[in-house]
Amino acid sequence: MLNRIVLAPLTRQRSYGNVPQPHAAFYPETPGIWTKEHVEAWKPIVDGVHAKGGIFFCQIWHVGRVSNTGFQPNGQPPISCTDKGLTSDDIMTFSPPRRLATDEIPGIVDDFRTAARNAIDAGFDGVEIHGANGYLIDQFLKDQVNDRTDQYGGSLENRCRFALEIVEAVSNEVGPGRVGIRFSPFASYMGCGDSSPELLGLYLAQALNKYGIAYCHMVEPRMKLADQRFETLQSLVPMRKAFKGTFISAGGFSKEEGNRAVDEDHSDLVAFGRLFLANPDLPRRFELGAALNKYDRTTFYTLDPVVGYTDYPFLEEGKSLG
């Protein structure tokens, strides 16, 4: 890679309606990857990124209980590891989930495998399994949500089983060198927290070594909520030391903090989200010490395909830095 900077995965809601199956969605206008039509639609997009020299991984996710019946096929309840629902708020209304039966879980694992194959067929360089931020995999991982009594609940090993089965299935399908996974063990997004987040993160980091995947991507402990940063003595350093492959850190980094994380061997790569969205030439700006465009939070989750998405200027407007 040319630098240590990667673009963090950012929820996209500007597409025609990346999830493995229709029952995996909640947010409107999120892209899919479960049909051959999706594969064909992605190909020119992937080609465009490759033409600019980019490396492009497709993040595949399932929202689990973070949904409502209006977004589910035939108005069915959303599925989860539990039947405990999320509390609705002024922005989102959540429906009570249906607890997955034990014999249904292999089918969900297979949905991730199929999505990964479709992503590779579309030309993506790899896939990132979304195991963070309160969505389905995270719901299985966290003891504040997972109340199962079968082999997918209870002990730390059991709660991690679903995630690791997906890693294994996807790695077997497309090759481990094309697979990454993202976790947020310290976060409490969508009411999804854990009583021992460091133990959870450490177990996952160690368990992943068995599969030889491309990278492990974790969210910093200071980002316990989506848009707030907390001061904490906890860190990802134990997980970084435990994982034997490439380690990516994300969560509110500045240029200086990113440099320090790499210099002190706390991370191999640093993911930037909001700064990268507002600065399409972020690595170049960092290199030159140039001023950064300020991001506009009010446009983050709007449907316009240009405003707040592709209209932030380069250092030299209209010129590619590739």
Coordinates of C-alpha atoms in Angstrom, one line a residue:
M1 CA 0.0 0.0 0.0
L2 CA 1.1 3.5 -0.6
N3 CA 0.3 4.7 2.9
R4 CA -1.1 3.6 6.2
I5 CA -4.4 5.3 5.7
V6 CA -7.7 3.4 4.8
L7 CA -11.2 4.7 4.3
A8 CA -13.4 3.4 7.2
P9 CA -16.6 1.7 6.2
L10 CA -19.4 4.2 6.2
T11 CA -23.1 3.3 6.1
R12 CA -24.3 4.2 2.6
Q13 CA -27.9 5.2 2.1
R14 CA -27.8 6.6 -1.4
S15 CA -28.4 3.5 -3.4
Y16 CA -31.3 1.6 -4.8
G17 CA -32.6 -0.6 -2.2
N18 CA -24.2 -4.3 1.4
V19 CA -26.4 -6.9 2.8
P20 CA -26.4 -10.7 2.3
Q21 CA -30.2 -11.1 2.0
P22 CA -33.4 -8.9 2.1
H23 CA -34.0 -9.8 5.7
A24 CA -30.6 -8.3 6.6
A25 CA -31.6 -4.7 5.9
F26 CA -33.0 -1.9 7.9
Y27 CA -31.9 1.5 6.6
P28 CA -33.5 2.7 3.4
E29 CA -31.5 2.9 0.2
T30 CA -28.7 0.5 1.3
P31 CA -27.0 -1.5 -1.4
G32 CA -27.3 -5.3 -1.7
I33 CA -25.1 -8.1 -2.8
W34 CA -27.4 -11.1 -2.8
T35 CA -28.4 -11.4 -6.4
K36 CA -26.7 -11.7 -9.8
E37 CA -28.2 -8.4 -10.7
H38 CA -26.4 -6.8 -7.8
V39 CA -23.2 -8.4 -8.9
E40 CA -23.5 -6.9 -12.4
A41 CA -24.5 -3.5 -11.0
W42 CA -21.4 -3.4 -8.8
K43 CA -18.9 -4.2 -11.6
P44 CA -18.6 -0.7 -13.1
I45 CA -18.3 0.8 -9.7
V46 CA -15.5 -1.5 -8.7
D47 CA -13.9 -1.0 -12.1
G48 CA -14.0 2.8 -11.5
V49 CA -12.2 2.4 -8.1
H50 CA -9.6 0.1 -9.6
A51 CA -9.0 2.5 -12.5
K52 CA -7.9 5.1 -9.9
G53 CA -5.5 2.6 -8.3
G54 CA -7.8 1.9 -5.3
I55 CA -8.0 -1.3 -3.3
F56 CA -11.7 -2.0 -2.7
F57 CA -13.2 -4.3 0.0
C58 CA -17.0 -4.9 0.2
Q59 CA -18.3 -4.8 3.8
I60 CA -21.1 -7.4 4.3
W61 CA -23.5 -7.1 7.2
H62 CA -26.7 -8.2 8.7
V63 CA -28.5 -5.7 11.0
G64 CA -30.3 -8.4 13.1
R65 CA -32.8 -6.8 15.5
V66 CA -31.9 -3.2 14.4
S67 CA -34.9 -3.2 12.0
N68 CA -38.6 -3.2 11.8
T69 CA -41.3 -5.2 10.0
G70 CA -41.6 -2.5 7.4
F71 CA -38.2 -3.3 6.0
Q72 CA -38.6 -7.1 6.2
P73 CA -39.8 -9.5 3.5
N74 CA -43.6 -10.0 3.9
G75 CA -43.6 -7.9 7.1
Q76 CA -41.9 -10.6 9.1
P77 CA -40.1 -9.8 12.4
P78 CA -36.4 -9.0 12.3
I79 CA -34.2 -11.9 13.5
S80 CA -31.6 -11.9 16.2
C81 CA -29.9 -14.1 18.8
T82 CA -32.6 -12.9 21.2
D83 CA -36.2 -11.9 21.4
K84 CA -35.3 -8.8 23.4
G85 CA -36.2 -5.7 21.5
L86 CA -34.5 -2.3 21.1
T87 CA -36.1 0.8 22.5
S88 CA -37.4 3.0 19.7
D89 CA -36.5 6.7 19.5
D90 CA -37.6 9.8 17.7
I91 CA -35.7 8.8 14.6
M92 CA -36.0 5.0 14.3
T93 CA -38.8 2.6 15.2
F94 CA -37.7 -1.0 16.0
S95 CA -39.9 -4.1 16.0
P96 CA -39.5 -6.9 18.5
P97 CA -37.1 -9.5 17.0
R98 CA -37.6 -13.2 16.6
R99 CA -35.1 -15.4 18.2
L100 CA -33.3 -17.6 15.7
A101 CA -33.7 -21.3 16.2
T102 CA -30.4 -23.1 16.5
D103 CA -30.9 -25.0 13.3
E104 CA -31.5 -21.7 11.4
I105 CA -28.1 -20.2 12.2
P106 CA -26.1 -22.2 9.6
G107 CA -28.3 -20.7 7.0
I108 CA -27.3 -17.2 8.0
V109 CA -23.7 -18.2 8.0
D110 CA -24.2 -19.4 4.4
D111 CA -25.8 -16.1 3.5
F112 CA -22.5 -14.4 4.4
R113 CA -20.6 -17.0 2.4
T114 CA -22.8 -16.3 -0.7
A115 CA -22.5 -12.5 -0.3
A116 CA -18.7 -12.9 -0.1
R117 CA -18.6 -15.0 -3.3
N118 CA -20.8 -12.4 -5.1
A119 CA -18.5 -9.6 -4.0
I120 CA -15.5 -11.3 -5.4
D121 CA -17.4 -12.1 -8.6
A122 CA -18.2 -8.4 -8.9
G123 CA -14.5 -7.6 -8.8
F124 CA -14.0 -6.5 -5.2
D125 CA -10.5 -7.2 -3.8
G126 CA -12.0 -8.7 -0.7
V127 CA -14.7 -8.5 1.9
E128 CA -15.0 -7.1 5.4
I129 CA -17.4 -9.0 7.7
H130 CA -19.3 -6.4 9.8
G131 CA -19.1 -7.7 13.3
A132 CA -19.4 -4.3 15.1
N133 CA -21.8 -1.5 16.1
G134 CA -24.7 -3.4 17.5
Y135 CA -25.7 -5.4 14.4
L136 CA -26.4 -9.1 14.2
I137 CA -22.9 -10.5 14.8
D138 CA -22.3 -8.0 17.6
Q139 CA -25.6 -9.1 19.1
F140 CA -24.3 -12.6 19.4
L141 CA -21.0 -11.4 20.8
K142 CA -22.3 -9.2 23.6
D143 CA -23.6 -10.6 26.9
Q144 CA -26.0 -7.7 27.4
V145 CA -28.0 -8.9 24.4
N146 CA -27.2 -12.6 23.9
D147 CA -29.3 -14.6 26.4
R148 CA -29.2 -17.9 24.5
T149 CA -28.7 -21.2 26.3
D150 CA -27.6 -23.3 23.3
Q151 CA -24.1 -23.5 21.8
Y152 CA -24.3 -19.9 20.6
G153 CA -24.9 -18.3 24.1
G154 CA -23.6 -18.2 27.6
S155 CA -19.8 -18.6 27.7
L156 CA -17.5 -16.3 25.8
E157 CA -16.5 -19.1 23.5
N158 CA -20.1 -19.8 22.6
R159 CA -21.0 -16.2 22.0
C160 CA -18.1 -15.9 19.6
R161 CA -19.0 -19.1 17.8
F162 CA -21.3 -17.4 15.2
A163 CA -18.8 -14.8 14.2
L164 CA -16.0 -17.4 13.8
E165 CA -18.2 -19.7 11.8
I166 CA -18.8 -16.9 9.4
V167 CA -15.1 -16.1 9.2
E168 CA -14.4 -19.8 8.5
A169 CA -17.1 -20.1 5.8
V170 CA -16.2 -16.9 4.0
S171 CA -12.5 -17.7 4.2
N172 CA -13.1 -21.2 2.7
E173 CA -15.2 -19.6 -0.1
V174 CA -13.0 -16.8 -1.2
G175 CA -9.6 -17.4 0.5
P176 CA -8.5 -16.0 3.8
G177 CA -6.3 -13.4 2.1
R178 CA -9.4 -11.7 0.8
V179 CA -11.2 -11.5 4.2
G180 CA -11.2 -9.0 7.0
I181 CA -13.5 -8.5 10.0
R182 CA -14.5 -5.5 12.0
F183 CA -15.3 -5.5 15.8
S184 CA -16.3 -2.9 18.4
P185 CA -15.9 -4.8 21.7
F186 CA -15.9 -1.7 23.8
A187 CA -18.9 0.0 22.2
S188 CA -22.5 0.1 23.3
Y189 CA -24.1 1.0 20.0
M190 CA -27.8 0.0 19.6
G191 CA -27.9 -1.1 23.3
C192 CA -25.3 -3.7 22.6
G193 CA -22.6 -3.7 25.3
D194 CA -20.6 -6.3 27.1
S195 CA -19.6 -6.7 30.7
S196 CA -16.0 -7.6 29.9
P197 CA -15.1 -5.9 26.6
E198 CA -11.4 -6.3 26.9
L199 CA -11.7 -10.1 27.4
L200 CA -14.1 -10.2 24.4
G201 CA -11.8 -8.3 22.1
L202 CA -8.7 -10.3 23.2
Y203 CA -10.5 -13.7 22.7
L204 CA -11.6 -12.7 19.2
A205 CA -8.1 -11.4 18.2
Q206 CA -6.5 -14.6 19.4
A207 CA -9.2 -16.8 17.8
L208 CA -8.8 -15.2 14.4
N209 CA -5.2 -16.3 14.1
K210 CA -6.4 -19.8 13.2
Y211 CA -7.9 -18.6 9.9
G212 CA -5.0 -16.4 8.6
I213 CA -7.3 -13.7 7.4
A214 CA -6.1 -10.4 5.8
Y215 CA -6.8 -8.2 8.7
C216 CA -8.6 -7.5 12.0
H217 CA -10.3 -4.1 12.2
M218 CA -11.3 -2.8 15.6
V219 CA -13.0 0.4 16.9
E220 CA -11.1 2.3 19.6
P221 CA -12.6 2.1 23.2
R222 CA -13.0 5.9 23.3
M223 CA -15.8 5.6 20.6
K224 CA -18.4 3.9 22.8
L225 CA -21.2 5.7 21.0
A226 CA -21.4 6.5 17.3
D227 CA -20.7 10.3 17.5
Q228 CA -19.2 10.8 20.9
R229 CA -15.6 10.4 22.1
F230 CA -14.9 9.4 25.7
E231 CA -11.6 9.6 27.6
T232 CA -10.6 6.1 28.8
L233 CA -7.5 4.2 29.9
Q234 CA -8.6 1.2 27.9
S235 CA -6.9 0.6 24.5
L236 CA -6.7 -1.9 21.6
V237 CA -3.0 -2.6 22.3
P238 CA -3.6 -6.0 23.9
M239 CA -5.7 -7.0 20.8
R240 CA -3.1 -5.7 18.4
K241 CA -0.4 -7.8 20.2
A242 CA -2.6 -10.9 20.2
F243 CA -3.5 -10.8 16.5
K244 CA -0.7 -12.0 14.2
G245 CA -1.9 -10.3 11.0
T246 CA -2.5 -6.8 9.9
F247 CA -4.4 -4.7 12.5
I248 CA -6.5 -1.7 11.6
S249 CA -7.6 0.8 14.3
A250 CA -10.6 3.2 13.8
G251 CA -12.3 5.8 15.9
G252 CA -11.9 9.6 15.9
F253 CA -8.3 9.7 14.9
S254 CA -6.5 13.0 14.0
K255 CA -3.5 13.0 11.7
E256 CA -1.2 13.2 14.8
E257 CA -2.9 10.4 16.6
G258 CA -2.8 8.2 13.6
N259 CA 1.0 8.8 13.2
R260 CA 1.5 8.0 16.8
A261 CA -0.5 4.8 16.6
V262 CA 1.7 3.6 13.8
D263 CA 5.0 4.8 15.2
E264 CA 4.3 3.1 18.5
D265 CA 3.3 -0.1 16.8
H266 CA -0.2 0.1 18.1
S267 CA -1.7 -0.4 14.7
D268 CA -0.6 -1.2 11.1
L269 CA -3.2 0.9 9.4
V270 CA -5.5 3.7 10.6
A271 CA -9.1 4.1 9.3
F272 CA -10.5 7.5 8.8
G273 CA -14.2 8.1 8.2
R274 CA -15.6 11.6 8.5
L275 CA -12.3 13.3 7.6
F276 CA -12.0 11.1 4.5
L277 CA -15.5 11.7 3.4
A278 CA -14.9 15.5 3.5
N279 CA -11.4 15.2 2.0
P280 CA -11.2 12.8 -0.9
D281 CA -7.5 13.5 -1.1
L282 CA -6.9 13.0 2.6
P283 CA -3.5 11.2 2.3
R284 CA -2.2 13.9 0.1
R285 CA -3.4 16.6 2.5
F286 CA -1.8 14.9 5.4
E287 CA 1.4 14.6 3.4
L288 CA 1.5 18.3 2.6
G289 CA 0.1 19.5 5.9
A290 CA -2.7 21.2 4.0
A291 CA -5.9 22.5 5.5
L292 CA -8.8 20.1 5.7
N293 CA -12.3 20.6 4.5
K294 CA -14.8 20.5 7.4
Y295 CA -17.4 17.8 7.2
D296 CA -21.1 18.6 7.3
R297 CA -22.9 16.2 9.6
T298 CA -26.3 17.3 8.4
T299 CA -25.7 15.6 5.0
F300 CA -24.3 12.3 6.4
Y301 CA -27.5 10.3 6.1
T302 CA -29.4 12.0 3.3
L303 CA -30.4 10.5 -0.1
D304 CA -28.8 13.0 -2.5
P305 CA -26.2 11.1 -4.5
V306 CA -23.9 14.2 -4.7
V307 CA -24.4 16.7 -1.8
G308 CA -22.2 15.8 1.1
Y309 CA -21.0 12.7 -0.6
T310 CA -19.0 13.5 -3.8
D311 CA -19.0 17.3 -3.9
Y312 CA -16.2 18.0 -1.4
P313 CA -13.3 19.6 -3.3
F314 CA -9.9 18.3 -3.9
L315 CA -6.9 20.5 -3.2
E316 CA -7.0 21.4 -6.8
E317 CA -10.6 21.3 -7.9
G318 CA -11.3 19.1 -10.8
K319 CA -7.9 17.3 -10.8
S320 CA -7.3 13.8 -9.8
L321 CA -4.4 13.1 -7.4
G322 CA -3.9 9.6 -8.9

